[in-house]
PDB file of C-alpha atoms and ligand atoms in Angstrom:
ATOM      1  CA  MET A   9       0.000   0.000   0.000  1.00  0.00           C
ATOM      2  CA  ALA A  10       1.267   3.492  -0.812  1.00  0.00           C
ATOM      3  CA  ASP A  11       2.707   5.417   2.109  1.00  0.00           C
ATOM      4  CA  THR A  12       0.925   8.775   2.049  1.00  0.00           C
ATOM      5  CA  THR A  13       3.087  10.298   4.796  1.00  0.00           C
ATOM      6  CA  GLU A  14       6.132  10.569   2.568  1.00  0.00           C
ATOM      7  CA  ALA A  15       4.856  13.451   0.478  1.00  0.00           C
ATOM      8  CA  THR A  16       5.064  16.065   3.182  1.00  0.00           C
ATOM      9  CA  ASP A  17       7.934  14.976   5.396  1.00  0.00           C
ATOM     10  CA  LEU A  18      10.808  15.907   3.072  1.00  0.00           C
ATOM     11  CA  THR A  19      11.732  18.841   5.284  1.00  0.00           C
ATOM     12  CA  ASP A  20       9.689  20.768   7.775  1.00  0.00           C
ATOM     13  CA  GLN A  21       9.181  23.601   5.350  1.00  0.00           C
ATOM     14  CA  ALA A  22       6.368  25.306   7.237  1.00  0.00           C
ATOM     15  CA  ALA A  23       8.235  25.386  10.566  1.00  0.00           C
ATOM     16  CA  ASN A  24      11.460  26.505   8.944  1.00  0.00           C
ATOM     17  CA  PRO A  25      10.529  29.118   6.348  1.00  0.00           C
ATOM     18  CA  PRO A  26      12.918  29.982   3.523  1.00  0.00           C
ATOM     19  CA  SER A  27      13.904  33.331   5.060  1.00  0.00           C
ATOM     20  CA  ALA A  28      15.334  31.554   8.147  1.00  0.00           C
ATOM     21  CA  ARG A  29      17.661  29.313   6.173  1.00  0.00           C
ATOM     22  CA  PRO A  30      20.732  30.037   4.063  1.00  0.00           C
ATOM     23  CA  GLY A  31      19.748  29.730   0.410  1.00  0.00           C
ATOM     24  CA  PRO A  32      20.270  26.368  -1.274  1.00  0.00           C
ATOM     25  CA  GLU A  33      22.795  25.898  -4.083  1.00  0.00           C
ATOM     26  CA  VAL A  34      20.591  23.285  -5.695  1.00  0.00           C
ATOM     27  CA  LEU A  35      16.859  23.914  -5.751  1.00  0.00           C
ATOM     28  CA  VAL A  36      14.612  21.019  -6.752  1.00  0.00           C
ATOM     29  CA  ILE A  37      11.138  22.112  -7.788  1.00  0.00           C
ATOM     30  CA  ALA A  38       9.153  18.884  -7.644  1.00  0.00           C
ATOM     31  CA  ALA A  39       5.557  18.422  -8.718  1.00  0.00           C
ATOM     32  CA  HIS A  40       3.426  15.286  -8.639  1.00  0.00           C
ATOM     33  CA  PRO A  41      -0.372  15.707  -8.363  1.00  0.00           C
ATOM     34  CA  GLN A  42      -0.885  12.257  -6.836  1.00  0.00           C
ATOM     35  CA  ILE A  43       2.258  11.533  -4.911  1.00  0.00           C
ATOM     36  CA  GLU A  44       0.522   8.757  -2.954  1.00  0.00           C
ATOM     37  CA  HIS A  45       0.290   6.809  -6.221  1.00  0.00           C
ATOM     38  CA  SER A  46       3.821   7.578  -7.339  1.00  0.00           C
ATOM     39  CA  ARG A  47       6.303   4.784  -7.748  1.00  0.00           C
ATOM     40  CA  ILE A  48       9.297   6.787  -9.028  1.00  0.00           C
ATOM     41  CA  ASN A  49       8.983  10.509  -8.312  1.00  0.00           C
ATOM     42  CA  ARG A  50       8.321   9.948  -4.635  1.00  0.00           C
ATOM     43  CA  ARG A  51      11.564   8.035  -4.355  1.00  0.00           C
ATOM     44  CA  LEU A  52      13.422  10.644  -6.367  1.00  0.00           C
ATOM     45  CA  MET A  53      12.135  13.433  -4.139  1.00  0.00           C
ATOM     46  CA  ARG A  54      13.072  11.667  -0.944  1.00  0.00           C
ATOM     47  CA  ALA A  55      16.497  10.750  -2.260  1.00  0.00           C
ATOM     48  CA  ALA A  56      17.102  14.320  -3.454  1.00  0.00           C
ATOM     49  CA  ALA A  57      16.172  15.723  -0.058  1.00  0.00           C
ATOM     50  CA  GLY A  58      18.734  13.461   1.603  1.00  0.00           C
ATOM     51  CA  SER A  59      21.459  13.801  -1.026  1.00  0.00           C
ATOM     52  CA  ALA A  60      23.422  16.832   0.216  1.00  0.00           C
ATOM     53  CA  ALA A  61      23.062  19.761   2.570  1.00  0.00           C
ATOM     54  CA  THR A  62      23.234  22.109  -0.405  1.00  0.00           C
ATOM     55  CA  VAL A  63      20.059  20.647  -1.922  1.00  0.00           C
ATOM     56  CA  GLU A  64      16.548  21.831  -1.092  1.00  0.00           C
ATOM     57  CA  VAL A  65      13.435  20.124  -2.412  1.00  0.00           C
ATOM     58  CA  ARG A  66      10.220  22.093  -2.894  1.00  0.00           C
ATOM     59  CA  ASP A  67       7.302  19.679  -3.062  1.00  0.00           C
ATOM     60  CA  LEU A  68       4.866  22.032  -4.799  1.00  0.00           C
ATOM     61  CA  TYR A  69       1.689  20.008  -4.253  1.00  0.00           C
ATOM     62  CA  ALA A  70       2.446  19.693  -0.528  1.00  0.00           C
ATOM     63  CA  LEU A  71       3.378  23.358  -0.178  1.00  0.00           C
ATOM     64  CA  TYR A  72       0.556  24.790  -2.251  1.00  0.00           C
ATOM     65  CA  PRO A  73      -2.481  22.478  -2.132  1.00  0.00           C
ATOM     66  CA  ASP A  74      -4.638  25.559  -2.749  1.00  0.00           C
ATOM     67  CA  TYR A  75      -2.512  26.601  -5.751  1.00  0.00           C
ATOM     68  CA  LEU A  76      -1.667  29.909  -4.021  1.00  0.00           C
ATOM     69  CA  ILE A  77       2.041  30.088  -4.753  1.00  0.00           C
ATOM     70  CA  ASP A  78       4.224  32.333  -2.592  1.00  0.00           C
ATOM     71  CA  THR A  79       6.026  33.949  -5.507  1.00  0.00           C
ATOM     72  CA  GLU A  80       8.384  36.018  -3.364  1.00  0.00           C
ATOM     73  CA  ALA A  81       9.523  32.999  -1.350  1.00  0.00           C
ATOM     74  CA  GLU A  82      10.111  30.997  -4.522  1.00  0.00           C
ATOM     75  CA  GLN A  83      12.067  33.830  -6.123  1.00  0.00           C
ATOM     76  CA  ALA A  84      14.198  34.311  -2.994  1.00  0.00           C
ATOM     77  CA  LEU A  85      15.205  30.641  -3.055  1.00  0.00           C
ATOM     78  CA  LEU A  86      15.963  30.765  -6.763  1.00  0.00           C
ATOM     79  CA  GLU A  87      18.320  33.684  -6.300  1.00  0.00           C
ATOM     80  CA  SER A  88      20.809  31.660  -4.272  1.00  0.00           C
ATOM     81  CA  ALA A  89      20.611  28.528  -6.421  1.00  0.00           C
ATOM     82  CA  ARG A  90      23.191  27.669  -9.066  1.00  0.00           C
ATOM     83  CA  LEU A  91      21.224  24.663 -10.279  1.00  0.00           C
ATOM     84  CA  VAL A  92      17.451  24.636 -10.603  1.00  0.00           C
ATOM     85  CA  VAL A  93      15.870  21.207 -11.104  1.00  0.00           C
ATOM     86  CA  TRP A  94      12.381  20.627 -12.407  1.00  0.00           C
ATOM     87  CA  GLN A  95      11.364  17.144 -11.341  1.00  0.00           C
ATOM     88  CA  HIS A  96       7.993  15.769 -12.395  1.00  0.00           C
ATOM     89  CA  PRO A  97       6.150  13.023 -14.250  1.00  0.00           C
ATOM     90  CA  ILE A  98       5.320  13.866 -17.855  1.00  0.00           C
ATOM     91  CA  HIS A  99       1.600  14.580 -18.140  1.00  0.00           C
ATOM     92  CA  TRP A 100       0.194  15.066 -21.612  1.00  0.00           C
ATOM     93  CA  TYR A 101       3.686  15.563 -23.055  1.00  0.00           C
ATOM     94  CA  SER A 102       4.343  18.399 -20.657  1.00  0.00           C
ATOM     95  CA  MET A 103       4.445  19.368 -16.984  1.00  0.00           C
ATOM     96  CA  PRO A 104       1.709  18.932 -14.336  1.00  0.00           C
ATOM     97  CA  PRO A 105      -0.565  21.964 -13.830  1.00  0.00           C
ATOM     98  CA  LEU A 106       0.891  23.292 -10.552  1.00  0.00           C
ATOM     99  CA  MET A 107       4.366  23.196 -12.046  1.00  0.00           C
ATOM    100  CA  LYS A 108       3.077  25.210 -14.993  1.00  0.00           C
ATOM    101  CA  LEU A 109       1.468  27.723 -12.626  1.00  0.00           C
ATOM    102  CA  TRP A 110       4.805  27.988 -10.794  1.00  0.00           C
ATOM    103  CA  VAL A 111       6.487  28.839 -14.110  1.00  0.00           C
ATOM    104  CA  ASP A 112       3.751  31.340 -15.001  1.00  0.00           C
ATOM    105  CA  GLU A 113       3.931  33.185 -11.699  1.00  0.00           C
ATOM    106  CA  VAL A 114       7.515  32.838 -10.482  1.00  0.00           C
ATOM    107  CA  LEU A 115       9.354  33.463 -13.760  1.00  0.00           C
ATOM    108  CA  ALA A 116       7.968  36.967 -13.972  1.00  0.00           C
ATOM    109  CA  PHE A 117       8.589  39.623 -16.627  1.00  0.00           C
ATOM    110  CA  GLY A 118      11.211  42.082 -15.358  1.00  0.00           C
ATOM    111  CA  TRP A 119      12.544  39.482 -12.922  1.00  0.00           C
ATOM    112  CA  ALA A 120      13.302  36.332 -14.914  1.00  0.00           C
ATOM    113  CA  TYR A 121      13.230  37.817 -18.413  1.00  0.00           C
ATOM    114  CA  GLY A 122      12.648  41.071 -20.257  1.00  0.00           C
ATOM    115  CA  PRO A 123      14.126  44.448 -19.330  1.00  0.00           C
ATOM    116  CA  GLY A 124      15.848  44.159 -15.933  1.00  0.00           C
ATOM    117  CA  GLY A 125      14.908  40.498 -15.718  1.00  0.00           C
ATOM    118  CA  ASN A 126      18.296  38.991 -14.941  1.00  0.00           C
ATOM    119  CA  ALA A 127      17.670  37.054 -11.739  1.00  0.00           C
ATOM    120  CA  LEU A 128      18.277  33.625 -13.293  1.00  0.00           C
ATOM    121  CA  ARG A 129      21.017  34.541 -15.731  1.00  0.00           C
ATOM    122  CA  GLY A 130      23.977  32.144 -15.639  1.00  0.00           C
ATOM    123  CA  LYS A 131      22.170  29.451 -13.640  1.00  0.00           C
ATOM    124  CA  ASP A 132      21.609  25.891 -14.836  1.00  0.00           C
ATOM    125  CA  LEU A 133      18.203  24.304 -15.418  1.00  0.00           C
ATOM    126  CA  TRP A 134      17.896  20.512 -15.315  1.00  0.00           C
ATOM    127  CA  LEU A 135      14.750  18.585 -16.208  1.00  0.00           C
ATOM    128  CA  VAL A 136      14.324  15.284 -14.356  1.00  0.00           C
ATOM    129  CA  ALA A 137      11.221  13.591 -15.694  1.00  0.00           C
ATOM    130  CA  THR A 138       9.502  10.229 -15.920  1.00  0.00           C
ATOM    131  CA  THR A 139       7.170   8.876 -18.574  1.00  0.00           C
ATOM    132  CA  GLY A 140       4.663   6.057 -18.566  1.00  0.00           C
ATOM    133  CA  GLY A 141       5.411   5.328 -22.217  1.00  0.00           C
ATOM    134  CA  PRO A 142       8.497   3.207 -22.822  1.00  0.00           C
ATOM    135  CA  GLU A 143      11.353   4.721 -24.805  1.00  0.00           C
ATOM    136  CA  GLU A 144      10.377   2.823 -27.975  1.00  0.00           C
ATOM    137  CA  SER A 145       6.868   4.368 -27.892  1.00  0.00           C
ATOM    138  CA  TYR A 146       8.511   7.757 -28.530  1.00  0.00           C
ATOM    139  CA  HIS A 147       9.111   7.006 -32.190  1.00  0.00           C
ATOM    140  CA  PRO A 148       7.394   7.913 -35.503  1.00  0.00           C
ATOM    141  CA  ASP A 149       6.246   4.303 -35.878  1.00  0.00           C
ATOM    142  CA  SER A 150       4.706   4.034 -32.430  1.00  0.00           C
ATOM    143  CA  TYR A 151       1.814   5.526 -30.490  1.00  0.00           C
ATOM    144  CA  ASN A 152       3.624   8.581 -29.131  1.00  0.00           C
ATOM    145  CA  ARG A 153       4.691   9.382 -32.726  1.00  0.00           C
ATOM    146  CA  TYR A 154       7.582  11.687 -31.871  1.00  0.00           C
ATOM    147  CA  VAL A 155      10.968  11.089 -30.332  1.00  0.00           C
ATOM    148  CA  PHE A 156      10.881  12.405 -26.776  1.00  0.00           C
ATOM    149  CA  ASP A 157      13.272  15.270 -27.614  1.00  0.00           C
ATOM    150  CA  ALA A 158      10.496  16.765 -29.768  1.00  0.00           C
ATOM    151  CA  PHE A 159       8.642  17.705 -26.571  1.00  0.00           C
ATOM    152  CA  LEU A 160      11.580  19.570 -25.051  1.00  0.00           C
ATOM    153  CA  PRO A 161      11.768  22.915 -26.932  1.00  0.00           C
ATOM    154  CA  PRO A 162       9.343  24.737 -24.568  1.00  0.00           C
ATOM    155  CA  TYR A 163      11.609  23.800 -21.630  1.00  0.00           C
ATOM    156  CA  GLU A 164      14.772  24.656 -23.498  1.00  0.00           C
ATOM    157  CA  GLN A 165      13.502  28.014 -24.723  1.00  0.00           C
ATOM    158  CA  THR A 166      12.161  28.916 -21.281  1.00  0.00           C
ATOM    159  CA  ALA A 167      15.679  28.416 -19.980  1.00  0.00           C
ATOM    160  CA  ALA A 168      17.179  30.414 -22.855  1.00  0.00           C
ATOM    161  CA  LEU A 169      14.786  33.343 -22.402  1.00  0.00           C
ATOM    162  CA  CYS A 170      15.883  33.521 -18.768  1.00  0.00           C
ATOM    163  CA  GLY A 171      19.595  33.287 -19.680  1.00  0.00           C
ATOM    164  CA  MET A 172      19.889  29.810 -18.170  1.00  0.00           C
ATOM    165  CA  ARG A 173      21.811  26.828 -19.489  1.00  0.00           C
ATOM    166  CA  PHE A 174      19.534  23.855 -20.209  1.00  0.00           C
ATOM    167  CA  LEU A 175      21.329  20.706 -19.119  1.00  0.00           C
ATOM    168  CA  PRO A 176      20.693  17.317 -20.761  1.00  0.00           C
ATOM    169  CA  PRO A 177      17.540  15.953 -19.078  1.00  0.00           C
ATOM    170  CA  LEU A 178      17.553  12.884 -16.861  1.00  0.00           C
ATOM    171  CA  LEU A 179      14.668  10.728 -18.048  1.00  0.00           C
ATOM    172  CA  LEU A 180      13.177   7.471 -16.898  1.00  0.00           C
ATOM    173  CA  HIS A 181      10.898   6.073 -19.584  1.00  0.00           C
ATOM    174  CA  GLY A 182       8.463   3.236 -18.980  1.00  0.00           C
ATOM    175  CA  ALA A 183       8.219   4.168 -15.313  1.00  0.00           C
ATOM    176  CA  HIS A 184       5.520   1.621 -14.452  1.00  0.00           C
ATOM    177  CA  ARG A 185       7.513  -1.353 -15.677  1.00  0.00           C
ATOM    178  CA  ALA A 186      11.077  -0.346 -14.847  1.00  0.00           C
ATOM    179  CA  SER A 187      12.759  -3.018 -12.764  1.00  0.00           C
ATOM    180  CA  GLU A 188      13.807  -2.380  -9.197  1.00  0.00           C
ATOM    181  CA  THR A 189      17.439  -2.544 -10.344  1.00  0.00           C
ATOM    182  CA  GLU A 190      16.817   0.131 -12.990  1.00  0.00           C
ATOM    183  CA  VAL A 191      14.955   2.352 -10.548  1.00  0.00           C
ATOM    184  CA  ALA A 192      17.662   2.059  -7.895  1.00  0.00           C
ATOM    185  CA  ALA A 193      20.357   2.878 -10.472  1.00  0.00           C
ATOM    186  CA  HIS A 194      18.332   5.862 -11.690  1.00  0.00           C
ATOM    187  CA  VAL A 195      17.908   7.203  -8.159  1.00  0.00           C
ATOM    188  CA  GLY A 196      21.654   6.750  -7.646  1.00  0.00           C
ATOM    189  CA  VAL A 197      22.508   8.759 -10.751  1.00  0.00           C
ATOM    190  CA  TYR A 198      20.127  11.512  -9.653  1.00  0.00           C
ATOM    191  CA  THR A 199      21.539  11.916  -6.153  1.00  0.00           C
ATOM    192  CA  HIS A 200      25.132  11.705  -7.333  1.00  0.00           C
ATOM    193  CA  ARG A 201      24.460  14.421  -9.881  1.00  0.00           C
ATOM    194  CA  LEU A 202      22.736  16.675  -7.364  1.00  0.00           C
ATOM    195  CA  ALA A 203      25.606  16.356  -4.920  1.00  0.00           C
ATOM    196  CA  SER A 204      28.335  16.862  -7.517  1.00  0.00           C
ATOM    197  CA  HIS A 205      26.971  19.803  -9.542  1.00  0.00           C
ATOM    198  CA  PRO A 206      28.665  21.733 -11.166  1.00  0.00           C
ATOM    199  CA  ASN A 207      31.432  19.137 -11.435  1.00  0.00           C
ATOM    200  CA  TRP A 208      29.768  17.123 -14.175  1.00  0.00           C
ATOM    201  CA  PRO A 209      32.154  15.987 -16.908  1.00  0.00           C
ATOM    202  CA  GLU A 210      30.020  17.217 -19.802  1.00  0.00           C
ATOM    203  CA  LEU A 211      29.274  20.702 -18.453  1.00  0.00           C
ATOM    204  CA  ASP A 212      32.466  22.318 -19.733  1.00  0.00           C
ATOM    205  CA  GLU A 213      31.314  21.693 -23.280  1.00  0.00           C
ATOM    206  CA  LEU A 214      27.785  22.945 -22.769  1.00  0.00           C
ATOM    207  CA  LEU A 215      27.414  26.521 -23.833  1.00  0.00           C
ATOM    208  CA  TYR A 216      24.832  29.013 -22.700  1.00  0.00           C
ATOM    209  CA  GLY A 217      22.176  29.622 -25.340  1.00  0.00           C
ATOM    210  CA  LEU A 218      21.953  32.668 -27.519  1.00  0.00           C
ATOM    211  CA  ALA A 219      21.001  35.773 -25.606  1.00  0.00           C
ATOM    212  CA  CYS A 220      17.255  36.285 -25.948  1.00  0.00           C
ATOM    213  CA  ALA A 221      16.898  39.968 -25.165  1.00  0.00           C
ATOM    214  CA  VAL A 222      13.272  41.037 -25.022  1.00  0.00           C
ATOM    215  CA  PRO A 223      13.093  44.672 -26.240  1.00  0.00           C
ATOM    216  CA  GLU A 224      12.061  47.414 -23.843  1.00  0.00           C
ATOM    217  CA  ASP A 225       8.909  48.107 -25.861  1.00  0.00           C
ATOM    218  CA  ALA A 226       7.783  44.440 -26.057  1.00  0.00           C
ATOM    219  CA  ARG A 227       4.953  45.212 -23.665  1.00  0.00           C
ATOM    220  CA  PRO A 228       2.894  48.386 -23.421  1.00  0.00           C
ATOM    221  CA  ASP A 229       3.516  50.177 -20.145  1.00  0.00           C
ATOM    222  CA  ASP A 230       0.609  50.752 -17.757  1.00  0.00           C
ATOM    223  CA  SER A 231      -0.059  54.286 -18.937  1.00  0.00           C
ATOM    224  CA  GLU A 232      -0.510  53.080 -22.536  1.00  0.00           C
ATOM    225  CA  SER A 233      -2.947  50.324 -21.604  1.00  0.00           C
ATOM    226  CA  THR A 234      -5.355  52.494 -19.603  1.00  0.00           C
TER     227      THR A 234
HETATM  228  C1  FMN B   2      -2.877  12.898 -16.429  1.00  0.00           C
HETATM  229  C2  FMN B   2      -1.718  12.032 -16.869  1.00  0.00           C
HETATM  230  C3  FMN B   2      -1.131  12.291 -18.099  1.00  0.00           C
HETATM  231  C4  FMN B   2      -0.049  11.495 -18.518  1.00  0.00           C
HETATM  232  N1  FMN B   2       0.551  11.795 -19.712  1.00  0.00           N
HETATM  233  C5  FMN B   2       1.603  11.046 -20.135  1.00  0.00           C
HETATM  234  C6  FMN B   2       2.261  11.376 -21.363  1.00  0.00           C
HETATM  235  O1  FMN B   2       1.961  12.348 -22.041  1.00  0.00           O
HETATM  236  N2  FMN B   2       3.285  10.567 -21.759  1.00  0.00           N
HETATM  237  C7  FMN B   2       3.693   9.476 -21.007  1.00  0.00           C
HETATM  238  O2  FMN B   2       4.632   8.791 -21.431  1.00  0.00           O
HETATM  239  N3  FMN B   2       3.101   9.185 -19.820  1.00  0.00           N
HETATM  240  C8  FMN B   2       2.084   9.949 -19.379  1.00  0.00           C
HETATM  241  N4  FMN B   2       1.498   9.674 -18.164  1.00  0.00           N
HETATM  242  C9  FMN B   2       2.096   8.638 -17.299  1.00  0.00           C
HETATM  243  C10 FMN B   2       3.019   9.266 -16.273  1.00  0.00           C
HETATM  244  O3  FMN B   2       4.076   9.971 -16.896  1.00  0.00           O
HETATM  245  C11 FMN B   2       3.604   8.185 -15.360  1.00  0.00           C
HETATM  246  O4  FMN B   2       2.512   7.639 -14.649  1.00  0.00           O
HETATM  247  C12 FMN B   2       4.633   8.730 -14.400  1.00  0.00           C
HETATM  248  O5  FMN B   2       5.752   9.228 -15.097  1.00  0.00           O
HETATM  249  C13 FMN B   2       5.105   7.663 -13.439  1.00  0.00           C
HETATM  250  O6  FMN B   2       5.837   8.252 -12.390  1.00  0.00           O
HETATM  251  P1  FMN B   2       5.395   8.063 -10.871  1.00  0.00           P
HETATM  252  O7  FMN B   2       5.635   6.615 -10.524  1.00  0.00           O
HETATM  253  O8  FMN B   2       6.245   8.968 -10.073  1.00  0.00           O
HETATM  254  O9  FMN B   2       3.928   8.426 -10.786  1.00  0.00           O
HETATM  255  C14 FMN B   2       0.428  10.434 -17.712  1.00  0.00           C
HETATM  256  C15 FMN B   2      -0.200  10.181 -16.482  1.00  0.00           C
HETATM  257  C16 FMN B   2      -1.249  10.976 -16.067  1.00  0.00           C
HETATM  258  C17 FMN B   2      -1.891  10.712 -14.729  1.00  0.00           C
END
């Protein structure tokens, strides 16, 4: 039977608010709408939380069951982080709804992108995702029709617009049928990577994307819109 207590005991986030702690170097933004039914993401979240003192896990569905995201608290944590991780199951070829709301509200114009929006510049963004479909289903001849990389441009461009480097994603396909050995190895790779960032062998060769400067006049100012 699923253990429903695991979702909220990653850290005592309510009793120890972000402002009372030194900022994390690695910030894991994790979102799973039904964590009590999760086989993989629950384990990944727990392992991440215990991987290193420099890592903080934000379990969005536990923190914001009412979908009222504390944008300032999220932005304050992001400012200290060098690596931002988005960890979630793939839902409809994309991210779960609360994760999308987090992106909508936290990555604000003038803060994350656009004029004066430099808060995330130079940081790394790493997608850690699971799929129900096995790897071979992500193929033109199979039911998911596209290779999985075809679903990544919105993530990659979000990173680029914010001046972040999009790291090669860590994916576990066929999550329901992965063997215990595969799952344990996957969790091991995840925690090792979290604890060793930025000392990953391939990072030296990964360049930051082209600068995506949004022009000053991309949005009408308030006086024009009234
Ligand atoms: C609403 C919903 C949409 C889903 N969409 C996809 C999808 O687009 N592609 C896919 O491969 N799996 C999809 N799945 C399966 C999940 O990705 C899979 O259950 C999850 O990655 C397993 O991780 P977990 O054990 O942590 O729950 C979907 C599942 C749900 C509930």
